[in-house]
């Protein structure tokens, strides 16, 4: 993905240059390194364009998703959740979550 190296600052109309930053998401659980961001040389405001935000969210989804094997417990099938997302979503043993069909190849877990 290539972004313009310079754009006009939407706040002061000064020159904003493309730079990189580390972005914390999900309350600091995920750190995205080298996220492109524009930094205004005049007012020092930092901002991302819509395109950058889209890309960043896509990257986050990819990095925050994980592959798990389906295991069987008695008559049911189970999917284990790694500790980090379990902690983030405050999942506890014995609590109920809602499995919601969201498409032919997609099922959401509502917490
Ligand atoms: Zn500015």
XYZ file of N, CA and C in Angstrom, residues 7-93:
261
model
N 0.568 15.683 2.393
C -0.782 16.174 2.140
C -0.967 17.499 2.877
N -2.072 18.164 2.576
C -2.342 19.432 3.245
C -3.021 19.142 4.577
N -2.555 19.783 5.623
C -3.147 19.586 6.944
C -4.592 20.087 6.941
N -5.533 19.253 7.370
C -6.938 19.686 7.360
C -7.244 20.724 8.439
N -6.335 20.920 9.364
C -6.585 21.863 10.449
C -6.016 23.254 10.127
N -4.747 23.297 9.777
C -4.134 24.609 9.554
C -3.705 24.815 8.106
N -3.933 23.811 7.270
C -3.556 23.848 5.859
C -2.048 23.919 5.641
N -1.310 23.589 6.673
C 0.137 23.510 6.544
C 0.532 22.212 5.856
N 1.822 21.957 5.769
C 2.279 20.752 5.092
C 2.389 19.600 6.089
N 1.685 18.528 5.790
C 1.750 17.359 6.646
C 2.515 16.259 5.937
N 3.494 15.719 6.616
C 4.323 14.666 6.014
C 3.976 13.300 6.582
N 4.116 12.321 5.729
C 3.842 10.950 6.139
C 4.938 10.473 7.079
N 4.541 9.949 8.210
C 5.532 9.354 9.100
C 4.948 8.079 9.680
N 5.654 7.471 10.565
C 5.162 6.217 11.132
C 5.083 6.284 12.628
N 4.146 5.583 13.163
C 3.970 5.609 14.604
C 3.518 4.243 15.083
N 3.620 4.020 16.363
C 3.059 2.804 16.942
C 1.695 3.154 17.488
N 0.736 2.377 17.120
C -0.629 2.657 17.512
C -1.110 1.572 18.462
N -1.714 1.997 19.555
C -2.241 1.027 20.508
C -3.733 0.851 20.256
N -4.125 -0.390 20.178
C -5.539 -0.647 19.956
C -6.054 -1.617 21.000
N -7.342 -1.690 21.117
C -7.985 -2.562 22.099
C -7.400 -2.333 23.487
N -7.351 -1.075 23.883
C -6.870 -0.743 25.216
C -5.434 -1.143 25.487
N -4.616 -1.137 24.460
C -3.198 -1.418 24.630
C -2.833 -2.876 24.460
N -3.814 -3.701 24.206
C -3.555 -5.129 24.043
C -2.789 -5.407 22.748
N -3.149 -4.664 21.710
C -2.490 -4.838 20.425
C -1.733 -3.573 20.090
N -0.454 -3.713 19.769
C 0.320 -2.569 19.318
C 0.639 -2.761 17.845
N 0.202 -1.809 17.069
C 0.509 -1.877 15.647
C 1.736 -1.023 15.393
N 2.800 -1.691 14.967
C 4.029 -0.956 14.708
C 3.988 -0.395 13.297
N 4.703 0.690 13.099
C 4.842 1.287 11.768
C 3.517 1.610 11.092
N 2.583 2.123 11.857
C 1.336 2.566 11.262
C 1.571 3.913 10.590
N 1.219 4.010 9.313
C 1.438 5.296 8.649
C 0.493 6.359 9.185
N 1.039 7.522 9.417
C 0.251 8.625 9.950
C 0.850 9.926 9.420
N 0.006 10.932 9.229
C 0.519 12.213 8.771
C 0.760 13.122 9.964
N 1.878 13.834 9.894
C 2.215 14.740 10.966
C 2.402 16.122 10.367
N 1.647 17.081 10.884
C 1.729 18.440 10.353
C 2.979 19.119 10.884
N 3.711 19.770 9.977
C 4.952 20.419 10.393
C 4.667 21.775 11.013
N 3.470 22.276 10.769
C 3.136 23.607 11.268
C 2.476 23.538 12.657
N 1.418 22.705 12.753
C 0.683 22.682 14.031
C 0.931 21.395 14.823
N 1.770 20.509 14.279
C 2.130 19.247 14.937
C 0.978 18.273 15.149
N -0.130 18.535 14.516
C -1.271 17.638 14.634
C -0.951 16.341 13.887
N -1.365 15.232 14.486
C -1.189 13.946 13.811
C -2.545 13.437 13.369
N -2.613 12.948 12.186
C -3.891 12.419 11.738
C -3.712 11.333 10.688
N -4.703 10.491 10.591
C -4.713 9.422 9.598
C -5.834 9.717 8.610
N -5.646 9.346 7.380
C -6.711 9.523 6.400
C -7.638 8.305 6.464
N -8.785 8.420 5.836
C -9.734 7.311 5.817
C -9.121 6.031 5.298
N -8.294 6.191 4.257
C -7.624 5.036 3.659
C -6.715 4.348 4.672
N -5.979 5.168 5.414
C -5.061 4.623 6.423
C -5.852 3.922 7.523
N -6.934 4.545 7.952
C -7.757 3.941 9.000
C -8.290 2.580 8.542
N -8.781 2.522 7.306
C -9.265 1.257 6.756
C -8.183 0.189 6.773
N -7.014 0.573 6.291
C -5.888 -0.372 6.233
C -5.485 -0.832 7.621
N -5.484 0.107 8.548
C -5.083 -0.202 9.914
C -6.056 -1.178 10.559
N -7.336 -0.941 10.335
C -8.343 -1.847 10.901
C -8.228 -3.240 10.298
N -7.954 -3.268 9.001
C -7.797 -4.547 8.315
C -6.605 -5.302 8.886
N -5.521 -4.572 9.107
C -4.304 -5.165 9.656
C -4.568 -5.683 11.076
N -5.285 -4.886 11.841
C -5.613 -5.278 13.212
C -6.434 -6.554 13.242
N -7.440 -6.574 12.366
C -8.285 -7.772 12.315
C -7.450 -9.011 12.011
N -6.512 -8.848 11.070
C -5.656 -9.979 10.698
C -4.762 -10.389 11.847
N -4.139 -9.383 12.495
C -3.198 -9.703 13.565
C -3.894 -10.188 14.817
N -5.138 -9.758 14.969
C -5.846 -10.106 16.184
C -6.666 -11.378 16.013
N -6.735 -11.868 14.785
C -7.453 -13.117 14.590
C -6.475 -14.275 14.793
N -6.992 -15.406 15.083
C -6.119 -16.531 15.360
C -6.784 -17.810 14.900
N -5.982 -18.753 14.490
C -6.523 -20.033 14.051
C -6.533 -20.994 15.231
N -7.617 -21.675 15.410
C -7.714 -22.660 16.476
C -8.237 -23.960 15.914
N -7.766 -25.034 16.482
C -8.282 -26.351 16.113
C -9.547 -26.617 16.911
N -10.460 -27.295 16.269
C -11.677 -27.679 16.982
C -11.369 -28.957 17.747
N -11.675 -28.951 19.018
C -11.462 -30.146 19.828
C -12.827 -30.689 20.244
N -12.838 -31.930 20.688
C -14.133 -32.440 21.128
C -14.127 -32.675 22.627
N -15.202 -32.278 23.237
C -15.366 -32.522 24.670
C -16.697 -33.222 24.838
N -16.676 -34.486 25.154
C -17.903 -35.260 25.254
C -18.600 -35.287 23.910
N -19.849 -34.868 23.861
C -20.585 -34.883 22.608
C -20.452 -33.597 21.818
N -19.886 -32.557 22.427
C -19.820 -31.261 21.761
C -18.447 -30.988 21.191
N -18.404 -30.016 20.339
C -17.134 -29.543 19.822
C -16.774 -28.267 20.553
N -15.503 -28.064 20.763
C -15.069 -26.873 21.493
C -13.925 -26.189 20.770
N -13.888 -24.890 20.889
C -12.784 -24.099 20.344
C -12.156 -23.368 21.522
N -10.865 -23.508 21.668
C -10.205 -22.848 22.788
C -9.849 -21.410 22.420
N -9.840 -20.552 23.410
C -9.510 -19.143 23.199
C -8.181 -18.855 23.894
N -7.230 -18.295 23.160
C -5.934 -17.992 23.778
C -6.085 -16.967 24.908
N -5.125 -16.938 25.838
C -5.238 -16.071 27.024
C -5.431 -14.585 26.724
N -4.730 -14.027 25.743
C -4.828 -12.585 25.493
C -6.236 -12.119 25.131
N -6.831 -12.720 24.077
C -8.208 -12.301 23.773
C -9.190 -12.668 24.882
N -8.936 -13.776 25.572
C -9.817 -14.169 26.670
C -9.816 -13.094 27.751
N -8.630 -12.562 28.017
C -8.482 -11.518 29.020
C -9.151 -10.232 28.533
N -8.902 -9.904 27.288
C -9.465 -8.674 26.742
C -10.991 -8.688 26.758
N -11.564 -9.821 26.367
C -13.025 -9.914 26.319
C -13.624 -10.383 27.642
N -12.780 -10.486 28.646
C -13.195 -10.882 29.993
C -13.999 -12.181 29.995
N -13.467 -13.168 29.268
C -14.149 -14.458 29.211
C -13.782 -15.275 30.441
N -14.783 -15.876 31.033
C -14.526 -16.712 32.207
C -15.189 -18.063 32.019
N -14.522 -19.069 32.570
C -15.066 -20.413 32.505
C -16.451 -20.455 33.145
